[in-house]
Phi, psi and omega in degrees: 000347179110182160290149255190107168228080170328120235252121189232152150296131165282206186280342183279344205259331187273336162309291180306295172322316160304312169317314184270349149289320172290315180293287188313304155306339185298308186307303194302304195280292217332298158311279195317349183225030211190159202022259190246046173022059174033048166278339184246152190300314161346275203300304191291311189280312185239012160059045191029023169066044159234065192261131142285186210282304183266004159289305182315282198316330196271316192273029165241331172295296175328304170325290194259051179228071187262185149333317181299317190292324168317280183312286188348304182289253163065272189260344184302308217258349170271336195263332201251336173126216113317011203256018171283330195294333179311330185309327154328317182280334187290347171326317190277225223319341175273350142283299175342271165333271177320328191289290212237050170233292176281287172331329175264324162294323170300316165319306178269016151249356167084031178269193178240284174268144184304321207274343160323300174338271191322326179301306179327310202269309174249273168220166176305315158342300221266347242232314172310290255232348145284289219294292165343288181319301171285004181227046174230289152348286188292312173307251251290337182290323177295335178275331163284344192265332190253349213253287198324311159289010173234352144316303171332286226278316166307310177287237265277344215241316190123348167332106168319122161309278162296022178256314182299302162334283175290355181253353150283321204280308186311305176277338149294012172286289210279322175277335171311298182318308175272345214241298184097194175330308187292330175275347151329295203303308186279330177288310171325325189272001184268302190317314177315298173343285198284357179280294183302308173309279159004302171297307161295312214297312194288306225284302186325287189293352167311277169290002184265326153005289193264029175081010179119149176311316178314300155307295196315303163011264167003289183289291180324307159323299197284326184276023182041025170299308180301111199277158172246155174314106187255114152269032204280131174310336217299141187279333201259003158287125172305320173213131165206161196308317220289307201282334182262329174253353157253308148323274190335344186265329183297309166329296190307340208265311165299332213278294205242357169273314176225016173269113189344278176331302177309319206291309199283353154305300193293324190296316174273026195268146191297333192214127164335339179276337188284321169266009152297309180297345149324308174288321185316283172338312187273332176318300161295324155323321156278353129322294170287340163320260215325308217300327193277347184268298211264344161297300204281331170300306164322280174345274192317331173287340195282284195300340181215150165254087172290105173291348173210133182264173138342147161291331202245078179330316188288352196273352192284318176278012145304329187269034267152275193321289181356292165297293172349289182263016167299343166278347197243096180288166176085344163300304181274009168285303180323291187321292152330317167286321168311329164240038111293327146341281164332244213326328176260001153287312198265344158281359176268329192262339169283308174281340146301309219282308183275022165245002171262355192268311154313306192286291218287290209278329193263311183289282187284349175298348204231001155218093168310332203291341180329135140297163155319317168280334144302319171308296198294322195280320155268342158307287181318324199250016152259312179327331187280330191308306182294335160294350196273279144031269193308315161300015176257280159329225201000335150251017143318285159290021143290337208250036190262279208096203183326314199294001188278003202233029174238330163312318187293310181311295180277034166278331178300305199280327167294317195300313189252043140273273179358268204309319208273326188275002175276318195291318176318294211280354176271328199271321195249096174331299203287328197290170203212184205267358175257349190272323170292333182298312181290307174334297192305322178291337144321316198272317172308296195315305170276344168281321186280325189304317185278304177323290196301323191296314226263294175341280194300297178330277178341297182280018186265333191267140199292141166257142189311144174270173197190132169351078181259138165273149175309108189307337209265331203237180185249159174268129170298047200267147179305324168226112162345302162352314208249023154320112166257134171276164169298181185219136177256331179285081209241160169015104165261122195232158180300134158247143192271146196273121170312141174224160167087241189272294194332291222268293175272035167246353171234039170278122174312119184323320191306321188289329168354296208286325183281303172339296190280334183307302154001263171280006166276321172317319200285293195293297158355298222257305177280006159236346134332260181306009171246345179269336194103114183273118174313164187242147174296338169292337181295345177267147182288162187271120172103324170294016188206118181287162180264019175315315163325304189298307166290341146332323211232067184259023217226343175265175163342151174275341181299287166351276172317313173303310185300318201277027179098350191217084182258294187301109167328136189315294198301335189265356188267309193323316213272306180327285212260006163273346186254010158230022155249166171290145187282126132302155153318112180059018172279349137061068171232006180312295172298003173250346135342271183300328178306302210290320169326331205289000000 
């Protein structure tokens, strides 16, 4: 293969990367010193529920836009084609659907933590065991999410690892810590900024390359990149519109519906309509995300024929980028800082999000006695806790291996029994709280079995062996272009359609979430109605969306009563707050009045 020169940073490029560490701490104390100096749990958690609408919308674009999904796209849409751009359509019902669903309950009930809810709906049990469920989900994701780009980043350019590690894990440690929500949020919007910059910046400097967007076109067309709509049903097929534009709406749905990090962004928002219009807003936002991924995948087919890719897919658009700016310093520091962005948006929102979910869920129910201030004081010093954690996780995954692209998987895998135990008790009247309990373990339980199953089957079929180059370094060539990589692309041969067990371990990552939703709903509902199905006087008011009810406007009102959904959502809330007695932390004073409004 030749003499071997490995691809280095200047000096413009460790500035700008510096620059976005610095901008970033900067923002955290600022908030740490400035208004009501994070003294209240109010504050440090929920940003006093005064956030508007387009900070709230960009750092909810931000939150699950991490490094990975930056590299991710990308190299997806150079290896595989355009049929990834469908994933655009599950946006709509999967913004929709949290804007007028999930948003007015959680929003008029006033919580802090998501997982309140459920204690509302069902017991304190279920209430755990969501909260568990989810922080678990995030620990093991956040460490990896921040370990996976600066490995990338380390094989092409030589970018100390851990030095990338500990100065990302450490100032996002720190501004979560001193700022609290409110500098997350505000940081997220510096970060979004420099995501978008970062992103134009390769695609701008691509195409002006390749002769204009027209030409790459060109090409993608006659190289059959550009995909036509595939309606094929088959579920086990990896992208087709069905797995994308419908699994996809369930993903969207773990995401931006009931995941914590999402919910308390709708939560700090000053008024419920300011975080319905949140979700709108980020909708076109997620529209140029996809555009900017699957645009910057065109570029790289045009400008290289990679004949052998990374093993590691995401390191192929760093060595791309690379190319790109090798004449221009200060570039590929942007690009870097564009994706270290990713990674410090969404581990800043994993360390709020799982130190308000501790305090709220785990803590103060077992010390009503807390002061505010001791609360708040601690509330900071889980955030630090949890940073520590997360540099811990990260080094956890160096020492994986293979097993890191399974670490990724239970993030998939968690997310939709969650969504499905959000969905039992909102959708359904009748289930009740054993019912939720088994669901959910129904749903973990088949999440992990399809997951674990779909892995090991993966690591059982042998892979052909093939030429590998030193992953760290480049082939020494006059154009880059024409570089071979190691390869993920190999041959496409028939393969025989999995049946039985086999066929759902090789059901498309995208149906997971719908899959797993499912059956905690399925299981739920039939052990519900086999344990004794809750009555509507048993509920709290306001935690069961009336969706049945309007569905099914077309029977008897004697019907509709038995099955639970006579009352409109907003008149049961006003209604029964102001004739039942207030529960412990059912927090409905205020939604009397909103709702009256």
């Amino acid at each position: 293969m030749g003499d071997v020169v490995q691809m280095h940073f200047t000096t413009p490029d460790y500035v700008i990367f510096a620059l976005l560490l610095v901008a970033s701490t900067c923002i955290g104390l600022f908030y740490a010193l400035s208004g009501g100096r994070q003294r209240t749990t109010q504050e440090f958690l929920l940003a006093d529920r005064s956030m508007s609408c387009l900070p709230v919308s960009l750092s909810l674009l931000a939150t699950f836009q991490s490094a990975v999904a930056i590299l991710g796209a990308p190299s997806e849409i150079y290896t595989y084609g355009t049929q990834y751009w469908f994933l655009g359509v599950s946006y709509f019902l999967g913004l929709l659907i949290p804007a007028h669903v999930f948003i007015p309950v959680f929003y008029r009930l006033r919580l802090t933590s998501a997982y309140e809810y459920l204690e509302l709906r069902f017991n304190k049990t279920v209430r755990i065991m969501g909260t568990v469920t989810f922080i678990f989900q995030m620990v093991i994701y956040m460490g990896v999410v921040l370990y996976a780009p600066a490995l990338a980043l380390n094989a092409v350019t030589g970018f100390d690892l851990w030095g990338a590690v500990l100065a990302m894990g450490l100032v996002c440690t720190l501004y979560t810590t001193l700022g609290g929500l409110k500098a997350v949020i505000w940081t997220d919007v510096f970060q979004t900024i420099v995501m978008f910059a970062g992103q134009l910046a390769v695609i701008i400097v691509g195409a002006h390359q390749a002769g204009g967007m027209g030409e790459v076109w060109r090409k993608a067309m006659n190289g059959s990149r550009i995909a036509s709509l595939d309606l094929n049903p088959d579920p086990t097929e990896r992208h087709t519109f069905w797995t994308l534009g419908v699994g996809g709406v369930f993903l969207m749905l773990a995401l931006y519906g009931v995941n914590q990090a999402q919910v308390q962004r709708y939560l700090s928002s000053r008024t419920e309509r300011e975080a319905v219009m949140s979700c709108y807003v980020v909708f076109p936002c997620q529209q140029v995300v996809l555009c900017l991924g699957c645009l910057m995948g065109l570029v790289m087919h045009f400008l290289h024929s990679f004949e052998i890719i990374s093993t590691q897919p995401h390191r192929m658009v760093l060595y791309f980028v690379m190319d790109v700016f090798r004449d221009l310093p200060g570039l590929p520091g942007l690009f870097v800082a564009c994706l270290f962005s990713g990674a410090l948006s969404t581990i800043s929102s994993a360390f709020n999000s799982l130190a308000t979910v501790t305090m709220e869920d785990l803590i103060k129910p077992y010390c009503p006695a807390m002061t505010e201030a001791k609360a708040t004081l601690l509330s900071k010093g889980l955030a630090l806790a949890y940073g520590l954690v997360c540099l811990t996780m990260a080094y956890v995954a160096s020492l994986m291996g293979s097993v890191l692209q399974a670490a990724f998987s239970i993030f998939g895998m968690v997310g939709g029994p969650l969504l499905g135990l959000f969905c039992l008790g909102m959708f359904f009247p009748w289930a009740n709280s054993t019912g939720a309990i088994v669901g959910l373990v129904a749903g973990l339980a088949m999440a992990f079995w399809i997951g674990i199953g779909n892995f090991v089957s993966r690591m059982a079929v042998p892979t052909p062996l093939l030429p590998i180059i030193n992953a760290t370094t480049m082939p020494l060539r006059g154009n880059m272009t024409t570089a071979v990589m190691t390869t993920l692309i190999t041959s496409i041969t028939a393969k025989p359609k999995p049946t039985g067990v086999q066929a759902l371990y090789n059901l498309s990552y995208l149906w997971y979430s719908a899959h797993n939703s499912t059956t905690v709903v399925i299981v739920g509902l039939i052990v519900s109605l086999l344990t004794g199905p809750m009555k509507e006087k048993d509920l709290t008011p306001g935690t069961v969306y009336p969706v049945l009810g309007n569905l099914l406007f077309f029977l008897p009102e004697r019907y509709r009563e038995k099955l639970c959904c006579v009352t409109p959502l907003s008149h049961k809330v006003a209604l029964r707050s102001i004739q039942a007695t207030p529960q412990p932390s059912c927090r409905l004073a205020h939604t009397v009045q909103e709702t009256a409004l």
